[in-house]
XYZ file of C-alpha atoms in Angstrom:
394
model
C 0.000 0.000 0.000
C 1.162 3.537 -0.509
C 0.247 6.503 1.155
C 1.215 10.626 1.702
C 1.176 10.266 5.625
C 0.946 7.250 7.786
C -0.070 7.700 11.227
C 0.417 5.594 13.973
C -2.308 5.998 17.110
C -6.111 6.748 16.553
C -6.225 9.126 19.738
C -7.167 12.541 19.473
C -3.733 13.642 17.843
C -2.984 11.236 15.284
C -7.201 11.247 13.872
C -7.167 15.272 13.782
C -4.049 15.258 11.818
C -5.160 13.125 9.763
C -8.444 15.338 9.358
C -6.646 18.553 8.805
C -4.376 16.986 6.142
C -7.817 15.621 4.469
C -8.583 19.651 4.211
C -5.589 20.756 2.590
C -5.572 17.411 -0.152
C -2.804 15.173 1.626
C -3.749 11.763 2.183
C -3.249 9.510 4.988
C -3.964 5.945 6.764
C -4.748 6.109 10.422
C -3.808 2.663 12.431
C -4.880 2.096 15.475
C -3.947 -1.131 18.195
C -7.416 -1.006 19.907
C -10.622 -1.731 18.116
C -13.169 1.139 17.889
C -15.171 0.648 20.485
C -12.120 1.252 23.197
C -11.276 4.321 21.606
C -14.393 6.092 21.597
C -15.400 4.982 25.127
C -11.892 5.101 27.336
C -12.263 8.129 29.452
C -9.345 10.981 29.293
C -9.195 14.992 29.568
C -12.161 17.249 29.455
C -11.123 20.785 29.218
C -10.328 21.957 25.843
C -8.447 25.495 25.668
C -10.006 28.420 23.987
C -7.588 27.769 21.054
C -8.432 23.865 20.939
C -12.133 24.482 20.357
C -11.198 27.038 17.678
C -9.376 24.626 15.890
C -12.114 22.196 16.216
C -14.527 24.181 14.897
C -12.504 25.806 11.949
C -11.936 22.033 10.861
C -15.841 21.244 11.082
C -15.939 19.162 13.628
C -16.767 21.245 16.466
C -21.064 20.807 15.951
C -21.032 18.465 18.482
C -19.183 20.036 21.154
C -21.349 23.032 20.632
C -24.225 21.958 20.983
C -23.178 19.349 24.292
C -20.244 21.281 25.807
C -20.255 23.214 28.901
C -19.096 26.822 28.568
C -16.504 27.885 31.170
C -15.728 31.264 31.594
C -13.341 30.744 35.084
C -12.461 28.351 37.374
C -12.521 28.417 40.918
C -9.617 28.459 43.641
C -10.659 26.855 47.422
C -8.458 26.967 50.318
C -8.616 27.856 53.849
C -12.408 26.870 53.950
C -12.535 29.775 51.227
C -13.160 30.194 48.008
C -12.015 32.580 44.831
C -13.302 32.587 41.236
C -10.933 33.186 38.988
C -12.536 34.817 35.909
C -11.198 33.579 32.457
C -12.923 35.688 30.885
C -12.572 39.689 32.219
C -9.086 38.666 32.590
C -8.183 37.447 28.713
C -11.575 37.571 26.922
C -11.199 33.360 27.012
C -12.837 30.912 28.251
C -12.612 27.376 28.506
C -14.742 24.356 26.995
C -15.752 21.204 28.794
C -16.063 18.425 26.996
C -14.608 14.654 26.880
C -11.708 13.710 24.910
C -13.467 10.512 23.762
C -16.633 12.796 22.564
C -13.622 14.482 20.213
C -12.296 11.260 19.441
C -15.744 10.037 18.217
C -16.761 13.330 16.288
C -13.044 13.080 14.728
C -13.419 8.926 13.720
C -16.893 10.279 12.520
C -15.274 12.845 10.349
C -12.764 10.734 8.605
C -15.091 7.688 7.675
C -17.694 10.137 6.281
C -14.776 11.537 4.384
C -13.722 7.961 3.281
C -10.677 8.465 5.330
C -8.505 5.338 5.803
C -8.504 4.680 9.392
C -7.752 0.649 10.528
C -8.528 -0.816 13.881
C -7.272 -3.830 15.958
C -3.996 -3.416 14.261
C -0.843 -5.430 15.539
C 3.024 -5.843 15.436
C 3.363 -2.098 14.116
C 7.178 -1.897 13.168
C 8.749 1.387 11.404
C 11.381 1.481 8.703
C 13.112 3.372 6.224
C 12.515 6.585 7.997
C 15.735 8.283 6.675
C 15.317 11.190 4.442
C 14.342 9.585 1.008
C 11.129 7.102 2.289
C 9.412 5.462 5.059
C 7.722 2.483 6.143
C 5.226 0.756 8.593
C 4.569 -3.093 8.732
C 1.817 -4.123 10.445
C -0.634 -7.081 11.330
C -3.795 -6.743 10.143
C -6.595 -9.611 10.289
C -3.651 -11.871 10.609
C -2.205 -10.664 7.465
C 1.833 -9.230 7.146
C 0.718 -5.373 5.319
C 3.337 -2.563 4.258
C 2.636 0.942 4.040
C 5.206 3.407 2.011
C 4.711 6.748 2.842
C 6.332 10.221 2.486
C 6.059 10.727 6.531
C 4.990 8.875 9.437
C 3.766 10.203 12.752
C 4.067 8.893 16.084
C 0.552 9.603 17.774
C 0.392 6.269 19.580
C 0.966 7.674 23.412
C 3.544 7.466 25.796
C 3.475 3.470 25.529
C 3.444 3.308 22.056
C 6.108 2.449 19.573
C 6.639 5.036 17.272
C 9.426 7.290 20.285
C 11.704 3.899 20.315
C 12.796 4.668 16.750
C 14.530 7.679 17.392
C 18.164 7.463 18.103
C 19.803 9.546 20.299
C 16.396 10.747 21.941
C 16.772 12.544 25.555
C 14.258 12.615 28.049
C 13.799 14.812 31.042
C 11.313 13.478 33.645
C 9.969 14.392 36.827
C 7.965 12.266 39.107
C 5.519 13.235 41.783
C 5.324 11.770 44.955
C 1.786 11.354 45.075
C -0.962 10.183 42.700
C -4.710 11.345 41.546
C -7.734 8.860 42.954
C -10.609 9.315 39.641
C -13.702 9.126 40.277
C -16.416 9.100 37.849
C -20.096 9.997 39.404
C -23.829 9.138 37.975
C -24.480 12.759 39.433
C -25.194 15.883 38.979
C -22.453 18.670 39.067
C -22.578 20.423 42.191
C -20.618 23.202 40.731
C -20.754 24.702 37.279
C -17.250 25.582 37.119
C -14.059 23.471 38.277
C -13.060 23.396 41.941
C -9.171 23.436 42.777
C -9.436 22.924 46.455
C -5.885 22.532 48.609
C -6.715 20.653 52.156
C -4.764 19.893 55.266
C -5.676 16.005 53.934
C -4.510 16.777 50.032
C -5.450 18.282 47.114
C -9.027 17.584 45.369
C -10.775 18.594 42.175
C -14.104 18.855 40.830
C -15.197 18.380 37.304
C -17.767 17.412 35.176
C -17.983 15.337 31.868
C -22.271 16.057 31.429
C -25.006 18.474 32.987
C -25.819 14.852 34.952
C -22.222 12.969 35.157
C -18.835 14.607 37.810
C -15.633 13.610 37.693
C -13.685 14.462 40.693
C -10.296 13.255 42.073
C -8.470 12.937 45.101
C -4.719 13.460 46.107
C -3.442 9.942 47.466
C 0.035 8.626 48.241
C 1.699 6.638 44.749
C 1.208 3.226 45.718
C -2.446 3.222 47.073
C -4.426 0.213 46.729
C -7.556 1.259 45.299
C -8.997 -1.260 47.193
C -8.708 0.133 50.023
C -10.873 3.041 48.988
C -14.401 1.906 49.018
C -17.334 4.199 47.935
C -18.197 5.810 51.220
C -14.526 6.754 52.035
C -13.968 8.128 48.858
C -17.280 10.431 49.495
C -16.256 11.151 53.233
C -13.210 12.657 51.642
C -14.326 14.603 49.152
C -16.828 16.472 51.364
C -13.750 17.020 53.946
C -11.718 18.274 51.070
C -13.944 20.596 48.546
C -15.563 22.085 51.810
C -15.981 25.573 52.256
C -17.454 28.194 54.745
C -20.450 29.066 53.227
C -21.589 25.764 53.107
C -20.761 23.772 49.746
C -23.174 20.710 49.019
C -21.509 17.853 47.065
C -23.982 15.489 45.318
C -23.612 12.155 45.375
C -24.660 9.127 43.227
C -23.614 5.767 42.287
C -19.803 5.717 41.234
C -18.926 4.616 37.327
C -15.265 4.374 37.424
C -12.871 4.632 39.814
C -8.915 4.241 38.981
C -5.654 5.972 40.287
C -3.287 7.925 38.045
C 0.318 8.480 38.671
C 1.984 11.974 38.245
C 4.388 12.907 36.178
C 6.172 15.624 34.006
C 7.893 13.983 30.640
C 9.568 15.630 27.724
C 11.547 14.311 24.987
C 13.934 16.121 22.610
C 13.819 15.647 19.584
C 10.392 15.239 18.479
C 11.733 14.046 15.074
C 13.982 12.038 13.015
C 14.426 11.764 9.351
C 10.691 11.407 7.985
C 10.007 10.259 12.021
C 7.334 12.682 13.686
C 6.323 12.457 17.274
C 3.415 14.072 18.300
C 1.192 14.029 21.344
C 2.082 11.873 24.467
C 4.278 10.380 22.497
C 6.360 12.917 23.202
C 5.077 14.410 26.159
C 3.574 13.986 29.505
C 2.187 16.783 32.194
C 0.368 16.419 35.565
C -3.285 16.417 34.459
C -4.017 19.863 37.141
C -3.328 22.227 34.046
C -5.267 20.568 31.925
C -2.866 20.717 29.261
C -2.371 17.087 27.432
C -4.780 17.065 24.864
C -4.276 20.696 24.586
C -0.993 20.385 23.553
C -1.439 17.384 21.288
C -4.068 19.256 19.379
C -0.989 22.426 18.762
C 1.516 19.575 17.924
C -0.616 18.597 15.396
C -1.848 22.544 13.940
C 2.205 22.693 13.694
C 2.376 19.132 11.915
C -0.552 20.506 9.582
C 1.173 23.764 8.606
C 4.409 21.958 7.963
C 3.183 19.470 5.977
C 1.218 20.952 4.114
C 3.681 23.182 2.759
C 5.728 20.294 1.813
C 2.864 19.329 -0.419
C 1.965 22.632 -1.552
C 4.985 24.262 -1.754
C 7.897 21.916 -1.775
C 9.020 23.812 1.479
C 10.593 21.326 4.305
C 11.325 24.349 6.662
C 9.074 23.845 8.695
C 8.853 20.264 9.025
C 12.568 21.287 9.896
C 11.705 23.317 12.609
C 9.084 21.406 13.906
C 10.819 20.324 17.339
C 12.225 23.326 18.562
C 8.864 25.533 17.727
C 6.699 22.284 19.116
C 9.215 22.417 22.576
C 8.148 26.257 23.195
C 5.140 25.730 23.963
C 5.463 22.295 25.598
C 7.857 23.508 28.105
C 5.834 26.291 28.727
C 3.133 24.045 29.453
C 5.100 21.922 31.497
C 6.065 24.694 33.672
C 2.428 25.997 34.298
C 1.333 22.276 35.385
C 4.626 22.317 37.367
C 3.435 24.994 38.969
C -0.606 24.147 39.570
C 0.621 20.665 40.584
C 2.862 22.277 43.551
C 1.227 24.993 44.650
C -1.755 22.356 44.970
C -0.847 19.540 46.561
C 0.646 18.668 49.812
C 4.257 17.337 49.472
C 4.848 14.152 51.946
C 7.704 16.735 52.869
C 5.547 19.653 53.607
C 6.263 21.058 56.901
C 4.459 23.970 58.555
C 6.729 26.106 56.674
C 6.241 24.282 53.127
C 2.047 24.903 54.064
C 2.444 28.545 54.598
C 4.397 28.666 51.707
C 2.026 27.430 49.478
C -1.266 29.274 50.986
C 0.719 32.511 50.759
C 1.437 31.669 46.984
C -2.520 30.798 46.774
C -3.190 34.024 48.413
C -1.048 36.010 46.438
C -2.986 34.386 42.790
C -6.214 35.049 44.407
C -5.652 38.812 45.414
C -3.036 39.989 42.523
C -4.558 40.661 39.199
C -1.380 40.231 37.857
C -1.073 36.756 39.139
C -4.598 35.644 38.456
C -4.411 37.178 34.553
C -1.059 34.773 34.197
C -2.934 31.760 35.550
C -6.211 32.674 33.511
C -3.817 32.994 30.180
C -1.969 29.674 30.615
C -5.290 27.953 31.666
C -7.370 28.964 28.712
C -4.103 28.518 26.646
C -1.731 30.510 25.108
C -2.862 32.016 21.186
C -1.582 30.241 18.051
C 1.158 32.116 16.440
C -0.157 30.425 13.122
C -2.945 28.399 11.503
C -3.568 25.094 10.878
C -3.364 25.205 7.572
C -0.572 26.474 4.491
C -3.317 27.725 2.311
C-alpha cells in the first residue's frame, strides 16, 4: 500500500491530523492497536483550551461540542475553607470548553469515515522502517495478514506506551515524578458546581469536574502506591466532602460511582520530536500532571504545527518547517510543562511539607487570588496561550 502520511495511534492527535491533512488534499492511513469501540469509550481529559475548540470548529468538527459542551468562563480556587473565582474571561476575553476527549475522538473517527478516510482498527506488530530522508515504512498485522505501508512521513501519535518514540536514536528525556498520585472518580451525578473546583486541604489536594449536565468527575490526592482497594465508595465520598468544603456551606452530590482508577503523576519531555521522515506528536512525546489541563491541549498544537508543515511540503515543496518542527513544538510544551509544574505544587501537599512548606504554598494561593497580575497569568496559561499560526498552508 502507498500513502502521503501514515499515522500511527487513533487518539485525538494522530485522527485530527489526519483530518486537517484531508482539508488541505494530503492523504493519509490512520492505524490504530485497539478496536473502535475502546477508543471512543476510554475516558481521558475534558477541558479543551479556547484555542483547541477554535481549531475544532474551523476544521468542522466542532457541531457536536457546541451543541453538548459546557461553557466555562473561570475556574474556581478553594483553600482555607474559602473560596475565589478566577474569571477567564474579564481577565483574557477566554474561556474554557468542557467536553470529553473521547466525545472528540468520536466526532473526529466520525469525520474521517464520512470523508472515506482510511482509518484501521485492531492493528498489531506495528514496526517502522526506512525513515531516513528519502522514504518510510510501517509493517503491520492486520486480520492476521503481514501489510506494508510506504509513505512520504509517518507520525508517532500512539501515546507514551506506544512504539513510534523507540525509533529515534539519540532521543533525551527529562522526567519528573511526583510523589503522590490522583484517585478518579467518575459519578452518575449531577455537578454540584458549574465551574471546576481546585481545592488545597490539610488532607490533600481535590478537584471537581464534570464530563455532562448529569455525570462529575472528581479526584483525590493519594500517596503513589495506594491500593484502590482500600478506597471503598463511602470513604472516597467522606473525603471529598472534607476536602472541597468551604465556609459558606458547599453541598456535594452524590450518586452511584462509574469508574474509579488511580493515576500516577508525572512531568515527561523528549527532545527531539523528530527524526528523518520520524514525527512524534502528542504523548508520544510528552507527559504533564493532568491539574493544568494541558495534554490534549498540547497534542491538538503539535498537530496545527504538523498541519502547517506538511502541508507546505505538499503545496509548496518547502521542508522548513517540518525542519523546525521540534524546537517551535518544545516552546510551547515547556511552557506548558512549567504551568502544570506549577498548579501541581502549589496544589498539593508534598509528603515533605512542613508547617513552613504549608504557609508557603497558601501565601502563593493568596497572592494568585488577590493579585490581578497573578490571576491574569494563571487565567492565560489555563485557557491557553494564542496560536502564532494556523492550521493550515493555504
Amino acid at each position: 500500500m502507498r500513502t502521503q502520511v501514515g499515522i500511527v495511534g487513533a487518539g485525538p492527535a494522530g485522527l485530527l491530523l489526519a483530518h486537517l491533512l484531508h482539508l488541505q488534499g494530503v492523504e493519509s492511513v490512520v492505524l490504530e492497536r485497539r478496536d473502535r469501540a475502546y477508543v471512543e469509550r476510554r475516558v481521558r481529559a475534558g477541558v479543551l483550551e479556547h484555542g483547541t475548540v477554535q481549531t475544532l470548529r474551523e476544521a468542522g468538527v466542532g457541531k457536536r461540542m457546541d451543541a453538548q459542551g459546557l461553557v466555562h468562563t473561570g475556574t474556581e480556587l478553594r483553600f482555607g475553607l474559602r473560596s475565589h473565582r478566577i474569571d477567564f474571561t474579564a481577565l483574557t476575553g477566554r474561556g474554557i470548553m468542557v467536553y470529553g476527549q473521547q466525545e472528540v475522538v468520536k466526532d473526529l473517527i466520525a469525520a474521517r469515515l464520512d470523508a472515506g478516510g482510511d482509518v484501521r482498527f485492531e492493528i498489531e506488530d506495528v514496526a517502522l522502517a526506512g525513515l531516513d530522508p528519502q522514504e518510510a515504512r510501517i509493517e503491520f498485522v492486520q486480520d492476521g495478514a503481514r501489510h506494508v505501508l510506504d509513505c512520504d512521513f509517518v507520525i508517532g501519535t500512539d501515546g507514551f506506551h506506544g512504539v513510534s518514540r523507540s525509533y529515534l536514536p539519540d532521543l533525551v528525556s527529562y522526567e519528573r515524578s511526583y510523589p503522590f498520585a490522583w484517585l478518579g472518580v467518575l459519578a452518575d451525578a449531577p455537578p454540584s458546581s458549574h465551574e471546576l473546583i481546585y481545592a488545597r486541604h490539610a488532607n490533600g489536594f481535590a478537584l471537581h469536574s464534570m464530563r455532562s449536565p448529569s455525570v462529575t468527575r472528581m479526584y483525590l490526592q493519594v500517596s503513589p502506591g495506594e491500593d484502590l482497594s482500600e478506597w471503598p465508595d463511602d470513604r472516597i465520598w467522606a473525603e471529598l466532602h472534607t476536602r472541597l468544603a468551604d465556609d459558606t456551606g458547599f453541598a456535594l452530590t452524590e450518586g452511584p460511582l462509574l469508574d474509579k482508577g488511580i493515576t500516577p503523576m508525572r512531568s515527561v519531555v523528549v527532545t527531539p520530536m523528530q527524526h528523518g521522515r520520524l514525527f512524534l506528536a502528542g504523548d508520544a512525546a510528552h507527559i504533564v500532571p493532568p491539574t493544568g489541563a494541558k495534554g490534549m491541549n498540547l497534542a491538538v498544537a503539535d498537530v496545527r504545527l504538523l498541519s502547517r508543515a506538511l502541508g507546505g511540503y505538499y503545496a509548496a515543496g518547502r521542508d522548513d518547517l517540518l525542519a523546525a518542527y521540534t524546537e517551535t513544538a518544545l516552546r510551547r510544551v515547556w511552557r506548558a510543562t512549567h504551568f502544570s509544574c506549577w498548579m501541581t505544587s502549589m496544589l498539593h501537599r508534598s509528603p515533605d511539607d512542613d508547617v513552613f512548606g504549608e504557609q508557603l504554598a497558601l501565601a502563593q494561593l493568596d497572592y494568585v487570588v488577590s493579585s490581578t497580575a497573578m490571576a491574569t497569568s494563571l487565567a492565560e496559561n489555563y485557557t491557553g496561550l494564542p496560536y502564532a499560526q494556523g492550521w493550515s498552508y493555504r
